[in-house]
Amino acid sequence: MQKRDRGLATTTMEQKKLQDIQEDLERSRSWLQQIQHDCIITNKTTSDQLAKPLLSHANNFSLVESPVSAKLRIYQQINTLLETIKWDFGGGCPFEKASIMADLVFTYNLKTTVEIGVYRGRSLLPIALAHKLSTHGIAYGIDPYKLEEALENDTPFTEDIEKFCLALDFDSLHKDVLNLIESYQVVEHCILLRKTSEEAISYFIDNDIYFDLLHIDGNHDSEKVMLDVNLYLPRIKAGGFIVMDDCFNWESVNVVYTQLKSQYSVILERFDLNIGADYAILQLPQN
Ligand SMILES: C[S@@+](CC[C@H](N)C(=O)[O-])C[C@H]1O[C@@H](n2cnc3c(N)ncnc32)[C@H](O)[C@@H]1O
């Protein structure tokens, strides 16, 4: 009798678990459909590859946490994280971009990523979280947190940027990001260098560090963006990714992006100012 009860209880539990997994799947399917619908996908093959890991597990129900629900757990944590980090004129990575970068980390098992231009950490923290929860890798973030470095000259927003930056307290911005790294317990997966990208490059050369993903979102002057590309591109591994921010709406960034685009495969181009999306993802050849 006891045995039968336990059997019944187990069956009910398993059914509940299956139901949870099916609900997870439905949510992730509609999330994926929305992303695919929203995106201007320029490279169909690669976008299918990006989608595959989610969908191929769709029929693979398991009573341990499925890869699908593991991914959803990461997206939920990123969503919660972004709710706590302010979005303003100085920076504002939308959830969609943060989750796509996290998706690259766990889909392609990326171990080492670098971000130029951290600001409040809306893009660095989600990437670090993805490393913590999936690949156990490291997200490097570079930002000098200095007024003179934050000013920009060849954008239509020069005056607005100056006004905005003069009101910022760079020391406390830096401290806030260090606190976030602690409070989200990603200390082992996130290294913040308070340097310009030009100063930081020697750290990576001296320590023989190469990257699977480079996120360029520092100073938007053409000359600075070009410098970031020239310094960091040689340190991206074969098959690695470049995520470039503001490459459509900012002429100064767009000129550099246009050059890169002629050399590397475009995986995704995204421009929807309603949700603050203005970025592209490129991939280097495999060898
Ligand atoms: C647009 S914000 C970054 C936004 C952030 N990635 C996000 O998504 O929320 C640009 C940042 O680049 C930083 N920056 C300016 N010059 C830099 C340089 N030479 N190297 C690295 N970061 C730089 C600024 O201090 C600023 O915090």
Tab-separated table of C-alpha atoms and ligand atoms in Angstrom:
chain	number	residue	atom	x	y	z
A	1	MET	CA	0.000	0.000	0.000
A	2	GLN	CA	2.779	2.360	1.069
A	3	LYS	CA	4.741	1.426	-2.050
A	4	ARG	CA	1.741	2.191	-4.276
A	5	ASP	CA	1.226	5.606	-2.623
A	6	ARG	CA	4.845	6.505	-3.180
A	7	GLY	CA	4.515	5.377	-6.802
A	8	LEU	CA	1.480	7.568	-7.280
A	9	ALA	CA	3.250	10.521	-5.643
A	10	THR	CA	6.266	10.057	-7.900
A	11	THR	CA	4.061	9.913	-10.987
A	12	THR	CA	2.302	13.118	-9.983
A	13	MET	CA	5.650	14.788	-9.312
A	14	GLU	CA	6.998	13.665	-12.669
A	15	GLN	CA	3.866	14.929	-14.415
A	16	LYS	CA	4.211	18.280	-12.649
A	17	LYS	CA	7.895	18.475	-13.625
A	18	LEU	CA	7.038	17.615	-17.239
A	19	GLN	CA	4.335	20.240	-17.230
A	20	ASP	CA	6.851	22.812	-15.875
A	21	ILE	CA	9.329	21.910	-18.596
A	22	GLN	CA	6.634	22.174	-21.269
A	23	GLU	CA	5.669	25.614	-19.971
A	24	ASP	CA	9.357	26.618	-19.996
A	25	LEU	CA	9.578	25.456	-23.572
A	26	GLU	CA	6.519	27.397	-24.650
A	27	ARG	CA	7.954	30.550	-23.077
A	28	SER	CA	11.327	30.047	-24.702
A	29	ARG	CA	9.726	29.280	-28.106
A	30	SER	CA	7.714	32.480	-28.055
A	31	TRP	CA	10.779	34.447	-26.856
A	32	LEU	CA	12.791	33.029	-29.726
A	33	GLN	CA	10.028	33.705	-32.257
A	34	GLN	CA	9.817	37.274	-31.049
A	35	ILE	CA	13.574	37.764	-31.360
A	36	GLN	CA	13.602	36.201	-34.821
A	37	HIS	CA	10.662	38.318	-35.895
A	38	ASP	CA	12.252	41.501	-34.555
A	39	CYS	CA	15.725	40.926	-35.912
A	40	ILE	CA	16.939	41.955	-39.312
A	41	ILE	CA	18.739	38.705	-39.836
A	42	THR	CA	21.358	39.107	-42.497
A	43	ASN	CA	22.945	35.692	-42.288
A	44	LYS	CA	20.268	33.010	-42.306
A	45	THR	CA	22.605	30.072	-41.749
A	46	THR	CA	24.163	31.563	-38.665
A	47	SER	CA	20.877	32.735	-37.244
A	48	ASP	CA	19.581	29.188	-37.624
A	49	GLN	CA	22.668	27.957	-35.799
A	50	LEU	CA	21.962	30.421	-33.018
A	51	ALA	CA	18.433	29.119	-32.746
A	52	LYS	CA	19.259	25.426	-33.017
A	53	PRO	CA	20.454	24.623	-29.510
A	54	LEU	CA	17.156	25.853	-28.078
A	55	LEU	CA	14.951	24.072	-30.558
A	56	SER	CA	16.899	20.845	-30.866
A	57	HIS	CA	16.359	20.210	-27.182
A	58	ALA	CA	12.662	20.809	-27.564
A	59	ASN	CA	11.807	17.117	-27.805
A	60	ASN	CA	14.384	16.076	-25.284
A	61	PHE	CA	12.368	16.192	-22.085
A	62	SER	CA	14.285	15.214	-19.045
A	63	LEU	CA	13.540	15.201	-15.349
A	64	VAL	CA	16.771	16.988	-14.543
A	65	GLU	CA	16.870	20.668	-15.533
A	66	SER	CA	16.637	20.811	-19.325
A	67	PRO	CA	19.062	23.007	-21.308
A	68	VAL	CA	16.021	25.067	-22.219
A	69	SER	CA	15.047	25.780	-18.646
A	70	ALA	CA	18.719	26.402	-17.774
A	71	LYS	CA	18.782	29.085	-20.472
A	72	LEU	CA	15.522	30.556	-19.271
A	73	ARG	CA	16.961	30.722	-15.771
A	74	ILE	CA	19.878	32.798	-17.137
A	75	TYR	CA	17.522	35.108	-19.069
A	76	GLN	CA	15.407	35.579	-15.948
A	77	GLN	CA	18.494	36.466	-13.909
A	78	ILE	CA	19.630	38.924	-16.594
A	79	ASN	CA	16.184	40.491	-16.586
A	80	THR	CA	16.255	40.893	-12.810
A	81	LEU	CA	19.805	42.267	-12.968
A	82	LEU	CA	18.899	44.860	-15.615
A	83	GLU	CA	15.962	46.041	-13.537
A	84	THR	CA	18.496	47.138	-10.918
A	85	ILE	CA	20.910	49.009	-13.246
A	86	LYS	CA	19.870	52.452	-14.419
A	87	TRP	CA	19.598	53.181	-18.152
A	88	ASP	CA	20.388	56.761	-19.189
A	89	PHE	CA	22.011	58.873	-21.924
A	90	GLY	CA	25.457	57.463	-21.011
A	91	GLY	CA	24.555	53.849	-21.725
A	92	GLY	CA	21.675	51.457	-21.855
A	93	CYS	CA	22.124	47.933	-23.085
A	94	PRO	CA	18.582	46.578	-23.693
A	95	PHE	CA	17.556	43.143	-22.388
A	96	GLU	CA	17.469	41.777	-25.919
A	97	LYS	CA	21.128	42.646	-26.617
A	98	ALA	CA	22.280	41.428	-23.204
A	99	SER	CA	20.498	38.107	-23.659
A	100	ILE	CA	21.794	37.637	-27.216
A	101	MET	CA	25.375	38.186	-25.987
A	102	ALA	CA	24.729	35.739	-23.118
A	103	ASP	CA	23.313	33.335	-25.698
A	104	LEU	CA	26.546	33.584	-27.715
A	105	VAL	CA	28.508	32.775	-24.544
A	106	PHE	CA	26.644	29.574	-23.757
A	107	THR	CA	25.814	28.448	-27.302
A	108	TYR	CA	29.406	28.739	-28.498
A	109	ASN	CA	30.987	27.925	-25.130
A	110	LEU	CA	32.885	31.230	-25.063
A	111	LYS	CA	35.432	31.377	-22.246
A	112	THR	CA	36.981	34.828	-22.543
A	113	THR	CA	35.157	38.021	-23.444
A	114	VAL	CA	36.199	41.664	-23.342
A	115	GLU	CA	34.123	44.805	-23.293
A	116	ILE	CA	35.458	48.271	-24.130
A	117	GLY	CA	33.200	50.811	-22.391
A	118	VAL	CA	31.445	49.501	-19.289
A	119	TYR	CA	29.710	52.578	-17.842
A	120	ARG	CA	27.085	51.282	-15.352
A	121	GLY	CA	27.637	47.631	-16.313
A	122	ARG	CA	24.383	46.933	-18.152
A	123	SER	CA	26.220	44.829	-20.726
A	124	LEU	CA	29.243	43.619	-18.727
A	125	LEU	CA	27.268	42.131	-15.830
A	126	PRO	CA	24.939	39.985	-17.995
A	127	ILE	CA	27.960	38.588	-19.874
A	128	ALA	CA	29.733	37.838	-16.584
A	129	LEU	CA	26.579	36.130	-15.324
A	130	ALA	CA	26.453	33.983	-18.478
A	131	HIS	CA	30.080	32.952	-17.859
A	132	LYS	CA	29.300	32.114	-14.241
A	133	LEU	CA	26.197	30.081	-15.041
A	134	SER	CA	27.499	28.286	-18.109
A	135	THR	CA	31.106	28.361	-19.311
A	136	HIS	CA	32.926	29.369	-16.093
A	137	GLY	CA	34.861	31.869	-18.179
A	138	ILE	CA	35.859	35.490	-17.602
A	139	ALA	CA	34.386	38.777	-18.780
A	140	TYR	CA	36.958	41.592	-18.857
A	141	GLY	CA	35.576	45.103	-18.718
A	142	ILE	CA	37.641	48.171	-19.623
A	143	ASP	CA	36.661	51.725	-18.718
A	144	PRO	CA	38.842	54.610	-17.513
A	145	TYR	CA	35.927	56.340	-15.739
A	146	LYS	CA	37.517	59.709	-16.551
A	147	LEU	CA	35.792	62.859	-17.766
A	148	GLU	CA	38.384	63.725	-20.428
A	149	GLU	CA	38.144	60.246	-21.954
A	150	ALA	CA	34.348	60.236	-21.991
A	151	LEU	CA	34.082	63.460	-24.029
A	152	GLU	CA	33.558	62.991	-27.772
A	153	ASN	CA	34.270	65.295	-30.711
A	154	ASP	CA	33.011	63.963	-34.000
A	155	THR	CA	29.436	63.048	-33.180
A	156	PRO	CA	26.332	65.213	-33.590
A	157	PHE	CA	25.852	64.837	-29.831
A	158	THR	CA	29.163	66.444	-28.736
A	159	GLU	CA	27.565	69.220	-26.694
A	160	ASP	CA	24.923	66.983	-25.113
A	161	ILE	CA	27.623	64.489	-24.156
A	162	GLU	CA	29.773	67.174	-22.553
A	163	LYS	CA	26.845	68.529	-20.547
A	164	PHE	CA	25.875	65.045	-19.449
A	165	CYS	CA	29.434	63.970	-18.553
A	166	LEU	CA	30.151	67.115	-16.530
A	167	ALA	CA	27.379	66.065	-14.167
A	168	LEU	CA	28.703	62.503	-13.713
A	169	ASP	CA	30.685	61.306	-10.713
A	170	PHE	CA	33.103	58.845	-12.365
A	171	ASP	CA	34.552	57.544	-9.086
A	172	SER	CA	31.150	56.512	-7.832
A	173	LEU	CA	30.181	54.983	-11.214
A	174	HIS	CA	33.296	52.817	-10.938
A	175	LYS	CA	32.530	51.916	-7.322
A	176	ASP	CA	28.926	51.016	-8.194
A	177	VAL	CA	30.061	48.538	-10.851
A	178	LEU	CA	32.566	46.964	-8.409
A	179	ASN	CA	29.700	46.614	-5.922
A	180	LEU	CA	27.475	44.989	-8.548
A	181	ILE	CA	30.239	42.490	-9.339
A	182	GLU	CA	30.310	41.601	-5.634
A	183	SER	CA	26.575	41.547	-5.052
A	184	TYR	CA	25.834	39.386	-8.105
A	185	GLN	CA	28.666	37.074	-6.997
A	186	VAL	CA	30.550	37.182	-10.278
A	187	VAL	CA	33.896	38.188	-8.739
A	188	GLU	CA	35.560	35.090	-10.204
A	189	HIS	CA	34.058	35.757	-13.628
A	190	CYS	CA	34.528	39.479	-14.061
A	191	ILE	CA	37.646	41.664	-14.092
A	192	LEU	CA	37.167	45.414	-14.357
A	193	LEU	CA	40.193	47.398	-15.534
A	194	ARG	CA	39.991	51.122	-14.835
A	195	LYS	CA	42.036	52.079	-17.885
A	196	THR	CA	41.533	53.285	-21.431
A	197	SER	CA	41.444	50.531	-24.039
A	198	GLU	CA	44.852	51.768	-25.212
A	199	GLU	CA	46.341	51.468	-21.703
A	200	ALA	CA	44.710	48.079	-21.057
A	201	ILE	CA	46.052	46.308	-24.125
A	202	SER	CA	49.464	45.662	-22.492
A	203	TYR	CA	47.712	43.712	-19.689
A	204	PHE	CA	46.334	41.277	-22.269
A	205	ILE	CA	49.569	41.072	-24.243
A	206	ASP	CA	51.667	40.494	-21.106
A	207	ASN	CA	49.281	37.795	-19.852
A	208	ASP	CA	48.876	36.188	-23.280
A	209	ILE	CA	45.093	36.621	-23.209
A	210	TYR	CA	43.021	36.164	-26.376
A	211	PHE	CA	39.278	36.683	-26.697
A	212	ASP	CA	36.267	34.751	-27.967
A	213	LEU	CA	34.150	37.900	-28.051
A	214	LEU	CA	34.945	41.614	-28.235
A	215	HIS	CA	32.240	44.153	-27.406
A	216	ILE	CA	33.112	47.647	-28.668
A	217	ASP	CA	31.139	50.341	-26.837
A	218	GLY	CA	33.755	52.854	-25.611
A	219	ASN	CA	34.437	56.353	-26.925
A	220	HIS	CA	32.420	56.762	-30.169
A	221	ASP	CA	34.791	59.116	-32.037
A	222	SER	CA	35.840	57.443	-35.309
A	223	GLU	CA	39.515	57.654	-34.431
A	224	LYS	CA	38.927	55.948	-31.039
A	225	VAL	CA	36.679	53.229	-32.485
A	226	MET	CA	39.300	52.535	-35.151
A	227	LEU	CA	41.980	52.369	-32.469
A	228	ASP	CA	39.881	49.851	-30.498
A	229	VAL	CA	39.502	47.718	-33.612
A	230	ASN	CA	43.203	47.897	-34.480
A	231	LEU	CA	44.356	47.092	-30.950
A	232	TYR	CA	41.877	44.346	-30.095
A	233	LEU	CA	41.038	42.603	-33.365
A	234	PRO	CA	44.409	40.818	-33.468
A	235	ARG	CA	43.547	39.323	-30.071
A	236	ILE	CA	40.256	37.733	-31.158
A	237	LYS	CA	40.478	33.987	-31.658
A	238	ALA	CA	39.578	32.344	-34.975
A	239	GLY	CA	35.785	32.032	-35.174
A	240	GLY	CA	35.388	34.667	-32.445
A	241	PHE	CA	32.775	37.435	-32.397
A	242	ILE	CA	32.750	41.236	-32.536
A	243	VAL	CA	29.713	43.017	-31.130
A	244	MET	CA	29.658	46.649	-32.165
A	245	ASP	CA	27.326	49.126	-30.513
A	246	ASP	CA	25.743	52.245	-32.022
A	247	CYS	CA	26.967	51.289	-35.467
A	248	PHE	CA	23.905	52.522	-37.387
A	249	ASN	CA	22.772	55.723	-35.697
A	250	TRP	CA	26.273	57.113	-35.012
A	251	GLU	CA	27.988	58.134	-38.232
A	252	SER	CA	31.385	58.104	-36.472
A	253	VAL	CA	30.933	54.426	-35.552
A	254	ASN	CA	29.181	53.510	-38.788
A	255	VAL	CA	32.236	54.380	-40.933
A	256	VAL	CA	34.329	51.892	-38.962
A	257	TYR	CA	31.545	49.288	-38.976
A	258	THR	CA	31.212	49.574	-42.770
A	259	GLN	CA	34.897	48.686	-43.126
A	260	LEU	CA	34.602	45.711	-40.770
A	261	LYS	CA	31.462	44.505	-42.486
A	262	SER	CA	33.303	44.239	-45.779
A	263	GLN	CA	35.790	41.843	-44.171
A	264	TYR	CA	33.818	39.631	-41.779
A	265	SER	CA	30.573	37.654	-41.731
A	266	VAL	CA	27.598	39.580	-40.464
A	267	ILE	CA	25.538	37.495	-38.077
A	268	LEU	CA	23.042	40.064	-36.954
A	269	GLU	CA	22.232	43.705	-37.626
A	270	ARG	CA	19.770	45.260	-35.273
A	271	PHE	CA	18.370	48.758	-35.340
A	272	ASP	CA	15.225	49.550	-33.391
A	273	LEU	CA	15.447	52.740	-31.402
A	274	ASN	CA	12.082	51.994	-29.743
A	275	ILE	CA	13.873	49.469	-27.567
A	276	GLY	CA	17.317	51.122	-27.720
A	277	ALA	CA	18.773	48.503	-30.061
A	278	ASP	CA	21.558	49.711	-32.360
A	279	TYR	CA	24.214	47.046	-32.746
A	280	ALA	CA	25.646	44.390	-35.008
A	281	ILE	CA	27.410	41.073	-34.519
A	282	LEU	CA	30.206	39.923	-36.807
A	283	GLN	CA	32.138	36.677	-36.802
A	284	LEU	CA	35.764	36.085	-37.722
A	285	PRO	CA	36.635	33.173	-39.992
A	286	GLN	CA	37.373	29.824	-38.324
A	287	ASN	CA	41.040	29.966	-39.292
B	1	LIG	C1	28.277	54.100	-24.103
B	1	LIG	S1	29.104	53.902	-22.582
B	1	LIG	C2	29.126	52.158	-22.355
B	1	LIG	C3	27.767	51.582	-22.133
B	1	LIG	C4	27.692	50.149	-21.678
B	1	LIG	N1	28.444	49.249	-22.528
B	1	LIG	C5	26.247	49.730	-21.646
B	1	LIG	O1	25.814	48.976	-22.535
B	1	LIG	O2	25.510	50.143	-20.739
B	1	LIG	C6	30.730	54.345	-23.037
B	1	LIG	C7	31.776	54.178	-21.958
B	1	LIG	O3	33.050	54.171	-22.602
B	1	LIG	C8	33.984	54.672	-21.710
B	1	LIG	N2	35.199	55.057	-22.451
B	1	LIG	C9	35.525	56.256	-22.991
B	1	LIG	N3	36.736	56.190	-23.549
B	1	LIG	C10	37.187	54.938	-23.370
B	1	LIG	C11	38.379	54.267	-23.723
B	1	LIG	N4	39.358	54.885	-24.388
B	1	LIG	N5	38.524	52.969	-23.363
B	1	LIG	C12	37.539	52.324	-22.689
B	1	LIG	N6	36.378	52.916	-22.337
B	1	LIG	C13	36.198	54.195	-22.676
B	1	LIG	C14	33.273	55.836	-21.040
B	1	LIG	O4	33.880	56.145	-19.802
B	1	LIG	C15	31.848	55.284	-20.925
B	1	LIG	O5	31.625	54.780	-19.634
